């Protein structure tokens, strides 16, 4: 031990603990002084939580969530249903019947596993590749189709691009295109839930690319300081359009950032539906018990193209994609689990695929026949009521419709009420 | 030489200190009950008033909002101890730390947070410390708050969100403590934007903004926080959004401004009346930038035939341009002269050159002369 320090000539003895504990107010987690000049670069790498191996076998029986046959089959059927939806809508875009689409291939387990662990009171904020969460909460095939077709039955009144779903009934806030904007919003919603005394959390999904936006940082920090019960669920699928994670960040993924915000954090195998379920279930309980945010990073792989406007073979090897599909498919892994339990077989698979495809095609045909929303909805809902300048602009459009009935044909649209 | 007041730098004898303009303004109520002559205030049942300054009126409105709405919360940078302009003094101890609290220093974060609170149906009152620092939240305001209702087909909205922000010149604010960013927001369907000119206006418009079912930005001219004092109704009341106020009626020229600019315009009108005794001037406080009260302005210009618009923000694409275009369309046959604008120059807001930059009394008078001589 060094001799007690003396200050000036007065011989004021500095209390010994001052030499160790750092008292600066910024050191909220406590720090100690050192005379070793050492930069920190290496941190322990965060492990990836897994329940099932690639053969659908439970690695540690104590970790099997013990979901019933009924729930497991419902989860698996929805994974297949999401695939059927994606196949048909992707083709519909290719045929020019809808303007845009984004598939969910490879990320089915993150959707169903997380959705299964939540209640309908929990409030969801998504990015855009979370259609399975909506499906599992009860969004109907007709609702998916109506939105993609921008028809008069779309709750969004045909205003947003396809796949920008939303459902008040299912507590799923409407998707918007700007990335990461929903992350601080989820923190605010969680704070409001906490104040209302409701036993519910906000859950916010986003990709690893969106986590580079300023709103990610802003959100995690404000959620931590305001003690908001929100689950931040990152889908780390390796790519943001063409950008591989190597160009996105240089740390230990997204999960390593949780520590910096003072947050409970877990990394999970996103192709393991049971691991995702267990992690989200535990995170939800933790968030509610402690009134704190939790960060979950689910590692997965984006099997499909980014969107219908993207050809991913321009920046990644087709073989890489095929390998992932063959070696680590979330659906196949869970199917093997079901088969081990004796809850699923080839016949069930064939029957499910056939009926789901038929259901999707029926909904598709129904949506295509519905007229487009009435033109008045170009103007409604900008504000709660129509201000005078919008009334004038609506009247101007009405005049033009009457003057140019051929050029501004409204036959495909519902008539105004 | 008199001591310089807090705020505007002392100028030449022709340019009185701003605080003197405010202190002698006839637009501030110093006569208790007189305010209830105004139809907008006459419906208030309690005739009790209290003489308070602008920040105290804001504080009163915030306390009223928190008291009458259990879901309402107030947050921002440094609001817990009372705010850097004292607008939230005493509110944390009165309403609790879960309702009045500091946020991390992140405008995009705290506005996004407020949108989320409001989207759950609660009332969120967010403070941006200076209007100059609203831009990090521009994406959240423009792409998110303003479009939340429209894009969801009215399934969700964040109408419970109000953003307060001190704006406009303060005498020595330089680039980043002086800006008037209203025109950036005037281009955003789905938002409302108001600029109250006095304590009684601030209380009524802020309460209206907080209770309006649409996201509203309230820009408070920071130079008025301490300078402007008037008798303000003690009762809980609101003033209409989207409505201008005619402060003085006249026949020969319409003058439109908002916020602290109105005190400069008031003095310019007094001098114009002395200079041209046979002319009279109609002075309009626009109050709301979005939606704005085009009817009141058009009606006035159709009567007077001349229009002068004055704002501190730069000329090009400033909100004056929108007013000028609308009036040109609606009043062409009544106009005796082109619509005139006196504004800040198309430069960043300067420090030492502020008095040459702002639409000062002399610049306004010069433009009035040009309008009469056209």
PDB file of C-alpha atoms in Angstrom, chain B residues 97-340:
ATOM      1  CA  UNK B  97     -41.468  12.591 -10.453  1.00  0.00           C
ATOM      2  CA  UNK B  98     -43.384  10.180 -12.660  1.00  0.00           C
ATOM      3  CA  UNK B  99     -45.318  13.070 -14.246  1.00  0.00           C
ATOM      4  CA  UNK B 100     -42.662  15.796 -14.484  1.00  0.00           C
ATOM      5  CA  UNK B 101     -39.214  14.493 -15.312  1.00  0.00           C
ATOM      6  CA  UNK B 102     -35.916  15.021 -17.069  1.00  0.00           C
ATOM      7  CA  UNK B 103     -35.056  13.062 -20.184  1.00  0.00           C
ATOM      8  CA  UNK B 104     -31.615  12.270 -21.551  1.00  0.00           C
ATOM      9  CA  UNK B 105     -30.253  14.988 -23.806  1.00  0.00           C
ATOM     10  CA  UNK B 106     -31.729  13.712 -27.059  1.00  0.00           C
ATOM     11  CA  UNK B 107     -34.371  15.590 -29.002  1.00  0.00           C
ATOM     12  CA  UNK B 108     -35.171  12.711 -31.347  1.00  0.00           C
ATOM     13  CA  UNK B 109     -35.469  10.455 -28.339  1.00  0.00           C
ATOM     14  CA  UNK B 110     -37.743  12.635 -26.279  1.00  0.00           C
ATOM     15  CA  UNK B 111     -40.071  13.505 -29.175  1.00  0.00           C
ATOM     16  CA  UNK B 112     -40.238   9.836 -30.237  1.00  0.00           C
ATOM     17  CA  UNK B 113     -40.969   8.953 -26.611  1.00  0.00           C
ATOM     18  CA  UNK B 114     -43.733  11.568 -26.522  1.00  0.00           C
ATOM     19  CA  UNK B 115     -45.292  10.163 -29.693  1.00  0.00           C
ATOM     20  CA  UNK B 116     -45.381   6.728 -28.059  1.00  0.00           C
ATOM     21  CA  UNK B 117     -47.001   8.087 -24.907  1.00  0.00           C
ATOM     22  CA  UNK B 118     -49.605   9.935 -26.976  1.00  0.00           C
ATOM     23  CA  UNK B 119     -50.211   6.923 -29.232  1.00  0.00           C
ATOM     24  CA  UNK B 120     -51.318   5.054 -26.096  1.00  0.00           C
ATOM     25  CA  UNK B 121     -53.953   7.734 -25.582  1.00  0.00           C
ATOM     26  CA  UNK B 122     -52.162   9.672 -22.855  1.00  0.00           C
ATOM     27  CA  UNK B 123     -51.189  13.347 -22.908  1.00  0.00           C
ATOM     28  CA  UNK B 124     -47.527  14.113 -23.576  1.00  0.00           C
ATOM     29  CA  UNK B 125     -46.110  17.611 -23.164  1.00  0.00           C
ATOM     30  CA  UNK B 126     -42.556  17.629 -24.464  1.00  0.00           C
ATOM     31  CA  UNK B 127     -40.132  20.530 -24.202  1.00  0.00           C
ATOM     32  CA  UNK B 128     -37.391  21.243 -26.724  1.00  0.00           C
ATOM     33  CA  UNK B 129     -35.004  23.536 -24.873  1.00  0.00           C
ATOM     34  CA  UNK B 130     -34.555  25.925 -27.815  1.00  0.00           C
ATOM     35  CA  UNK B 131     -36.403  25.881 -31.154  1.00  0.00           C
ATOM     36  CA  UNK B 132     -32.930  25.854 -32.709  1.00  0.00           C
ATOM     37  CA  UNK B 133     -32.525  22.292 -31.398  1.00  0.00           C
ATOM     38  CA  UNK B 134     -35.757  20.882 -32.774  1.00  0.00           C
ATOM     39  CA  UNK B 135     -34.048  19.666 -35.944  1.00  0.00           C
ATOM     40  CA  UNK B 136     -32.731  16.371 -34.527  1.00  0.00           C
ATOM     41  CA  UNK B 137     -36.426  15.580 -33.923  1.00  0.00           C
ATOM     42  CA  UNK B 138     -37.489  16.730 -37.393  1.00  0.00           C
ATOM     43  CA  UNK B 139     -37.851  13.149 -38.653  1.00  0.00           C
ATOM     44  CA  UNK B 140     -39.983  12.139 -35.666  1.00  0.00           C
ATOM     45  CA  UNK B 141     -42.170  15.243 -36.076  1.00  0.00           C
ATOM     46  CA  UNK B 142     -42.521  15.259 -39.873  1.00  0.00           C
ATOM     47  CA  UNK B 143     -42.511  11.560 -40.781  1.00  0.00           C
ATOM     48  CA  UNK B 144     -44.045  10.193 -37.614  1.00  0.00           C
ATOM     49  CA  UNK B 145     -46.137  12.559 -35.465  1.00  0.00           C
ATOM     50  CA  UNK B 146     -47.715  14.396 -38.397  1.00  0.00           C
ATOM     51  CA  UNK B 147     -48.594  11.219 -40.340  1.00  0.00           C
ATOM     52  CA  UNK B 148     -49.537   8.885 -37.491  1.00  0.00           C
ATOM     53  CA  UNK B 149     -53.294   9.279 -37.868  1.00  0.00           C
ATOM     54  CA  UNK B 150     -53.400   9.432 -41.667  1.00  0.00           C
ATOM     55  CA  UNK B 151     -51.183   6.432 -42.320  1.00  0.00           C
ATOM     56  CA  UNK B 152     -53.075   4.175 -39.910  1.00  0.00           C
ATOM     57  CA  UNK B 153     -56.477   5.056 -41.328  1.00  0.00           C
ATOM     58  CA  UNK B 154     -57.302   6.724 -37.988  1.00  0.00           C
ATOM     59  CA  UNK B 155     -56.685   3.500 -36.057  1.00  0.00           C
ATOM     60  CA  UNK B 156     -53.924   5.246 -34.114  1.00  0.00           C
ATOM     61  CA  UNK B 157     -53.008   8.881 -33.584  1.00  0.00           C
ATOM     62  CA  UNK B 158     -50.685  10.896 -31.381  1.00  0.00           C
ATOM     63  CA  UNK B 159     -53.004  13.859 -30.927  1.00  0.00           C
ATOM     64  CA  UNK B 160     -52.118  14.014 -27.228  1.00  0.00           C
ATOM     65  CA  UNK B 161     -48.630  15.266 -28.105  1.00  0.00           C
ATOM     66  CA  UNK B 162     -47.690  18.911 -27.617  1.00  0.00           C
ATOM     67  CA  UNK B 163     -44.171  20.187 -28.212  1.00  0.00           C
ATOM     68  CA  UNK B 164     -43.212  23.449 -26.519  1.00  0.00           C
ATOM     69  CA  UNK B 165     -40.126  25.275 -27.655  1.00  0.00           C
ATOM     70  CA  UNK B 166     -38.688  28.742 -26.937  1.00  0.00           C
ATOM     71  CA  UNK B 167     -37.967  30.474 -30.228  1.00  0.00           C
ATOM     72  CA  UNK B 168     -37.215  33.816 -31.928  1.00  0.00           C
ATOM     73  CA  UNK B 169     -34.598  36.466 -31.248  1.00  0.00           C
ATOM     74  CA  UNK B 170     -33.361  37.342 -27.776  1.00  0.00           C
ATOM     75  CA  UNK B 171     -30.797  40.068 -28.468  1.00  0.00           C
ATOM     76  CA  UNK B 172     -27.652  38.009 -28.211  1.00  0.00           C
ATOM     77  CA  UNK B 173     -28.621  34.457 -29.152  1.00  0.00           C
ATOM     78  CA  UNK B 174     -26.455  34.118 -32.240  1.00  0.00           C
ATOM     79  CA  UNK B 175     -27.041  31.218 -34.592  1.00  0.00           C
ATOM     80  CA  UNK B 176     -28.497  28.674 -32.216  1.00  0.00           C
ATOM     81  CA  UNK B 177     -30.548  30.569 -29.632  1.00  0.00           C
ATOM     82  CA  UNK B 178     -32.497  32.830 -32.009  1.00  0.00           C
ATOM     83  CA  UNK B 179     -34.113  30.821 -34.771  1.00  0.00           C
ATOM     84  CA  UNK B 180     -37.727  30.949 -35.932  1.00  0.00           C
ATOM     85  CA  UNK B 181     -38.232  27.611 -37.698  1.00  0.00           C
ATOM     86  CA  UNK B 182     -42.009  27.913 -38.243  1.00  0.00           C
ATOM     87  CA  UNK B 183     -41.804  27.752 -42.045  1.00  0.00           C
ATOM     88  CA  UNK B 184     -40.134  24.327 -41.923  1.00  0.00           C
ATOM     89  CA  UNK B 185     -43.177  23.010 -40.076  1.00  0.00           C
ATOM     90  CA  UNK B 186     -45.745  24.960 -42.085  1.00  0.00           C
ATOM     91  CA  UNK B 187     -44.971  22.533 -44.928  1.00  0.00           C
ATOM     92  CA  UNK B 188     -46.076  19.502 -42.921  1.00  0.00           C
ATOM     93  CA  UNK B 189     -49.701  18.329 -43.263  1.00  0.00           C
ATOM     94  CA  UNK B 190     -50.950  16.868 -39.999  1.00  0.00           C
ATOM     95  CA  UNK B 191     -49.199  19.302 -37.682  1.00  0.00           C
ATOM     96  CA  UNK B 192     -50.474  22.418 -35.989  1.00  0.00           C
ATOM     97  CA  UNK B 193     -48.158  25.275 -35.077  1.00  0.00           C
ATOM     98  CA  UNK B 194     -48.921  28.294 -32.862  1.00  0.00           C
ATOM     99  CA  UNK B 195     -46.958  31.294 -31.587  1.00  0.00           C
ATOM    100  CA  UNK B 196     -48.564  33.096 -28.607  1.00  0.00           C
ATOM    101  CA  UNK B 197     -47.693  36.796 -28.215  1.00  0.00           C
ATOM    102  CA  UNK B 198     -48.504  37.479 -24.547  1.00  0.00           C
ATOM    103  CA  UNK B 199     -49.057  35.785 -21.159  1.00  0.00           C
ATOM    104  CA  UNK B 200     -52.857  35.533 -21.520  1.00  0.00           C
ATOM    105  CA  UNK B 201     -52.468  34.250 -25.083  1.00  0.00           C
ATOM    106  CA  UNK B 202     -49.765  31.813 -23.996  1.00  0.00           C
ATOM    107  CA  UNK B 203     -51.958  30.253 -21.328  1.00  0.00           C
ATOM    108  CA  UNK B 204     -55.036  29.907 -23.538  1.00  0.00           C
ATOM    109  CA  UNK B 205     -53.240  28.720 -26.647  1.00  0.00           C
ATOM    110  CA  UNK B 206     -51.006  26.282 -24.760  1.00  0.00           C
ATOM    111  CA  UNK B 207     -53.988  24.695 -23.016  1.00  0.00           C
ATOM    112  CA  UNK B 208     -55.783  24.491 -26.363  1.00  0.00           C
ATOM    113  CA  UNK B 209     -52.711  22.858 -27.911  1.00  0.00           C
ATOM    114  CA  UNK B 210     -52.430  20.312 -25.109  1.00  0.00           C
ATOM    115  CA  UNK B 211     -56.117  19.382 -25.430  1.00  0.00           C
ATOM    116  CA  UNK B 212     -56.299  19.460 -29.225  1.00  0.00           C
ATOM    117  CA  UNK B 213     -56.547  15.946 -30.692  1.00  0.00           C
ATOM    118  CA  UNK B 214     -53.679  16.640 -33.119  1.00  0.00           C
ATOM    119  CA  UNK B 215     -49.945  17.063 -32.541  1.00  0.00           C
ATOM    120  CA  UNK B 216     -49.235  20.753 -31.936  1.00  0.00           C
ATOM    121  CA  UNK B 217     -45.984  22.726 -31.723  1.00  0.00           C
ATOM    122  CA  UNK B 218     -46.109  25.820 -29.543  1.00  0.00           C
ATOM    123  CA  UNK B 219     -43.263  28.274 -30.115  1.00  0.00           C
ATOM    124  CA  UNK B 220     -42.829  30.643 -27.186  1.00  0.00           C
ATOM    125  CA  UNK B 221     -40.897  33.869 -27.939  1.00  0.00           C
ATOM    126  CA  UNK B 222     -38.242  33.570 -25.260  1.00  0.00           C
ATOM    127  CA  UNK B 223     -37.588  37.304 -25.122  1.00  0.00           C
ATOM    128  CA  UNK B 224     -41.093  37.695 -23.676  1.00  0.00           C
ATOM    129  CA  UNK B 225     -40.702  35.185 -20.826  1.00  0.00           C
ATOM    130  CA  UNK B 226     -39.789  37.917 -18.328  1.00  0.00           C
ATOM    131  CA  UNK B 227     -40.435  41.062 -20.354  1.00  0.00           C
ATOM    132  CA  UNK B 228     -44.168  40.638 -20.999  1.00  0.00           C
ATOM    133  CA  UNK B 229     -46.476  40.945 -17.994  1.00  0.00           C
ATOM    134  CA  UNK B 230     -50.237  41.271 -18.004  1.00  0.00           C
ATOM    135  CA  UNK B 231     -53.411  40.471 -16.090  1.00  0.00           C
ATOM    136  CA  UNK B 232     -54.259  36.884 -16.952  1.00  0.00           C
ATOM    137  CA  UNK B 233     -57.515  35.086 -16.080  1.00  0.00           C
ATOM    138  CA  UNK B 234     -56.975  32.675 -13.214  1.00  0.00           C
ATOM    139  CA  UNK B 235     -59.600  30.272 -14.571  1.00  0.00           C
ATOM    140  CA  UNK B 236     -58.941  27.310 -16.849  1.00  0.00           C
ATOM    141  CA  UNK B 237     -59.565  28.551 -20.427  1.00  0.00           C
ATOM    142  CA  UNK B 238     -58.514  27.887 -24.008  1.00  0.00           C
ATOM    143  CA  UNK B 239     -58.152  30.096 -27.085  1.00  0.00           C
ATOM    144  CA  UNK B 240     -58.930  28.867 -30.599  1.00  0.00           C
ATOM    145  CA  UNK B 241     -56.176  27.335 -32.744  1.00  0.00           C
ATOM    146  CA  UNK B 242     -56.185  28.328 -36.416  1.00  0.00           C
ATOM    147  CA  UNK B 243     -57.622  31.799 -35.727  1.00  0.00           C
ATOM    148  CA  UNK B 244     -55.833  35.109 -36.137  1.00  0.00           C
ATOM    149  CA  UNK B 245     -56.540  38.086 -33.857  1.00  0.00           C
ATOM    150  CA  UNK B 246     -57.085  41.607 -35.180  1.00  0.00           C
ATOM    151  CA  UNK B 247     -55.218  43.747 -32.645  1.00  0.00           C
ATOM    152  CA  UNK B 248     -56.103  47.057 -34.233  1.00  0.00           C
ATOM    153  CA  UNK B 249     -58.550  47.870 -37.013  1.00  0.00           C
ATOM    154  CA  UNK B 250     -57.635  50.218 -39.859  1.00  0.00           C
ATOM    155  CA  UNK B 251     -58.480  51.171 -43.447  1.00  0.00           C
ATOM    156  CA  UNK B 252     -55.276  51.753 -45.410  1.00  0.00           C
ATOM    157  CA  UNK B 253     -52.827  48.970 -44.769  1.00  0.00           C
ATOM    158  CA  UNK B 254     -52.866  45.471 -43.311  1.00  0.00           C
ATOM    159  CA  UNK B 255     -49.878  44.440 -41.263  1.00  0.00           C
ATOM    160  CA  UNK B 256     -49.385  40.789 -40.313  1.00  0.00           C
ATOM    161  CA  UNK B 257     -46.914  39.369 -37.823  1.00  0.00           C
ATOM    162  CA  UNK B 258     -46.648  36.877 -34.968  1.00  0.00           C
ATOM    163  CA  UNK B 259     -44.880  36.388 -31.662  1.00  0.00           C
ATOM    164  CA  UNK B 260     -42.546  39.059 -30.338  1.00  0.00           C
ATOM    165  CA  UNK B 261     -42.470  40.750 -33.755  1.00  0.00           C
ATOM    166  CA  UNK B 262     -45.868  42.258 -32.895  1.00  0.00           C
ATOM    167  CA  UNK B 263     -44.319  44.650 -30.362  1.00  0.00           C
ATOM    168  CA  UNK B 264     -41.971  45.998 -33.020  1.00  0.00           C
ATOM    169  CA  UNK B 265     -44.904  46.287 -35.411  1.00  0.00           C
ATOM    170  CA  UNK B 266     -47.001  48.079 -32.791  1.00  0.00           C
ATOM    171  CA  UNK B 267     -44.343  50.776 -32.415  1.00  0.00           C
ATOM    172  CA  UNK B 268     -43.889  50.992 -36.179  1.00  0.00           C
ATOM    173  CA  UNK B 269     -47.640  51.577 -36.517  1.00  0.00           C
ATOM    174  CA  UNK B 270     -47.572  54.299 -33.828  1.00  0.00           C
ATOM    175  CA  UNK B 271     -44.845  56.105 -35.742  1.00  0.00           C
ATOM    176  CA  UNK B 272     -46.619  55.585 -39.047  1.00  0.00           C
ATOM    177  CA  UNK B 273     -49.779  57.080 -37.583  1.00  0.00           C
ATOM    178  CA  UNK B 274     -47.781  60.124 -36.507  1.00  0.00           C
ATOM    179  CA  UNK B 275     -46.115  60.385 -39.881  1.00  0.00           C
ATOM    180  CA  UNK B 276     -49.275  59.861 -41.964  1.00  0.00           C
ATOM    181  CA  UNK B 277     -52.073  61.234 -39.732  1.00  0.00           C
ATOM    182  CA  UNK B 278     -54.775  60.628 -42.348  1.00  0.00           C
ATOM    183  CA  UNK B 279     -53.924  56.933 -42.700  1.00  0.00           C
ATOM    184  CA  UNK B 280     -54.987  54.063 -40.491  1.00  0.00           C
ATOM    185  CA  UNK B 281     -53.462  50.628 -40.047  1.00  0.00           C
ATOM    186  CA  UNK B 282     -54.888  47.199 -39.368  1.00  0.00           C
ATOM    187  CA  UNK B 283     -52.563  45.028 -37.302  1.00  0.00           C
ATOM    188  CA  UNK B 284     -53.125  41.285 -37.271  1.00  0.00           C
ATOM    189  CA  UNK B 285     -51.544  38.710 -34.974  1.00  0.00           C
ATOM    190  CA  UNK B 286     -51.585  35.547 -37.073  1.00  0.00           C
ATOM    191  CA  UNK B 287     -51.161  33.377 -33.903  1.00  0.00           C
ATOM    192  CA  UNK B 288     -51.470  30.088 -35.802  1.00  0.00           C
ATOM    193  CA  UNK B 289     -49.000  29.311 -38.573  1.00  0.00           C
ATOM    194  CA  UNK B 290     -50.657  25.974 -39.404  1.00  0.00           C
ATOM    195  CA  UNK B 291     -53.495  25.869 -40.151  1.00  0.00           C
ATOM    196  CA  UNK B 292     -53.440  29.625 -40.708  1.00  0.00           C
ATOM    197  CA  UNK B 293     -56.398  31.977 -40.787  1.00  0.00           C
ATOM    198  CA  UNK B 294     -56.352  33.031 -44.442  1.00  0.00           C
ATOM    199  CA  UNK B 295     -59.938  34.344 -44.231  1.00  0.00           C
ATOM    200  CA  UNK B 296     -59.108  37.040 -41.682  1.00  0.00           C
ATOM    201  CA  UNK B 297     -56.077  38.213 -43.666  1.00  0.00           C
ATOM    202  CA  UNK B 298     -57.909  38.176 -47.005  1.00  0.00           C
ATOM    203  CA  UNK B 299     -60.878  40.051 -45.572  1.00  0.00           C
ATOM    204  CA  UNK B 300     -58.523  42.686 -44.188  1.00  0.00           C
ATOM    205  CA  UNK B 301     -56.516  43.106 -47.405  1.00  0.00           C
ATOM    206  CA  UNK B 302     -59.677  43.343 -49.475  1.00  0.00           C
ATOM    207  CA  UNK B 303     -60.545  46.312 -47.261  1.00  0.00           C
ATOM    208  CA  UNK B 304     -57.150  48.025 -47.049  1.00  0.00           C
ATOM    209  CA  UNK B 305     -55.597  47.155 -50.429  1.00  0.00           C
ATOM    210  CA  UNK B 306     -52.099  46.926 -48.982  1.00  0.00           C
ATOM    211  CA  UNK B 307     -50.297  44.185 -47.076  1.00  0.00           C
ATOM    212  CA  UNK B 308     -47.057  44.154 -45.159  1.00  0.00           C
ATOM    213  CA  UNK B 309     -45.852  40.892 -43.578  1.00  0.00           C
ATOM    214  CA  UNK B 310     -43.017  40.917 -41.069  1.00  0.00           C
ATOM    215  CA  UNK B 311     -41.191  37.930 -39.598  1.00  0.00           C
ATOM    216  CA  UNK B 312     -37.783  37.308 -38.093  1.00  0.00           C
ATOM    217  CA  UNK B 313     -37.078  34.162 -40.090  1.00  0.00           C
ATOM    218  CA  UNK B 314     -35.223  34.480 -43.415  1.00  0.00           C
ATOM    219  CA  UNK B 315     -37.078  35.780 -46.477  1.00  0.00           C
ATOM    220  CA  UNK B 316     -36.769  32.913 -48.949  1.00  0.00           C
ATOM    221  CA  UNK B 317     -39.551  30.389 -48.357  1.00  0.00           C
ATOM    222  CA  UNK B 318     -40.379  32.024 -45.057  1.00  0.00           C
ATOM    223  CA  UNK B 319     -44.031  31.818 -44.042  1.00  0.00           C
ATOM    224  CA  UNK B 320     -44.524  35.317 -45.475  1.00  0.00           C
ATOM    225  CA  UNK B 321     -44.199  33.778 -48.924  1.00  0.00           C
ATOM    226  CA  UNK B 322     -47.225  31.553 -48.302  1.00  0.00           C
ATOM    227  CA  UNK B 323     -49.296  34.497 -47.097  1.00  0.00           C
ATOM    228  CA  UNK B 324     -48.177  36.646 -50.034  1.00  0.00           C
ATOM    229  CA  UNK B 325     -49.066  33.981 -52.594  1.00  0.00           C
ATOM    230  CA  UNK B 326     -52.486  33.367 -51.053  1.00  0.00           C
ATOM    231  CA  UNK B 327     -53.296  37.061 -50.871  1.00  0.00           C
ATOM    232  CA  UNK B 328     -52.109  37.583 -54.438  1.00  0.00           C
ATOM    233  CA  UNK B 329     -54.573  34.935 -55.587  1.00  0.00           C
ATOM    234  CA  UNK B 330     -57.470  36.083 -53.459  1.00  0.00           C
ATOM    235  CA  UNK B 331     -57.117  39.891 -53.477  1.00  0.00           C
ATOM    236  CA  UNK B 332     -55.542  40.739 -56.857  1.00  0.00           C
ATOM    237  CA  UNK B 333     -58.175  43.259 -57.903  1.00  0.00           C
ATOM    238  CA  UNK B 334     -58.119  45.020 -54.529  1.00  0.00           C
ATOM    239  CA  UNK B 335     -54.355  45.315 -54.161  1.00  0.00           C
ATOM    240  CA  UNK B 336     -52.989  48.863 -54.570  1.00  0.00           C
ATOM    241  CA  UNK B 337     -49.376  47.702 -54.292  1.00  0.00           C
ATOM    242  CA  UNK B 338     -47.423  44.454 -54.352  1.00  0.00           C
ATOM    243  CA  UNK B 339     -47.465  42.466 -51.121  1.00  0.00           C
ATOM    244  CA  UNK B 340     -44.427  43.513 -49.072  1.00  0.00           C
TER     245      UNK B 340
END
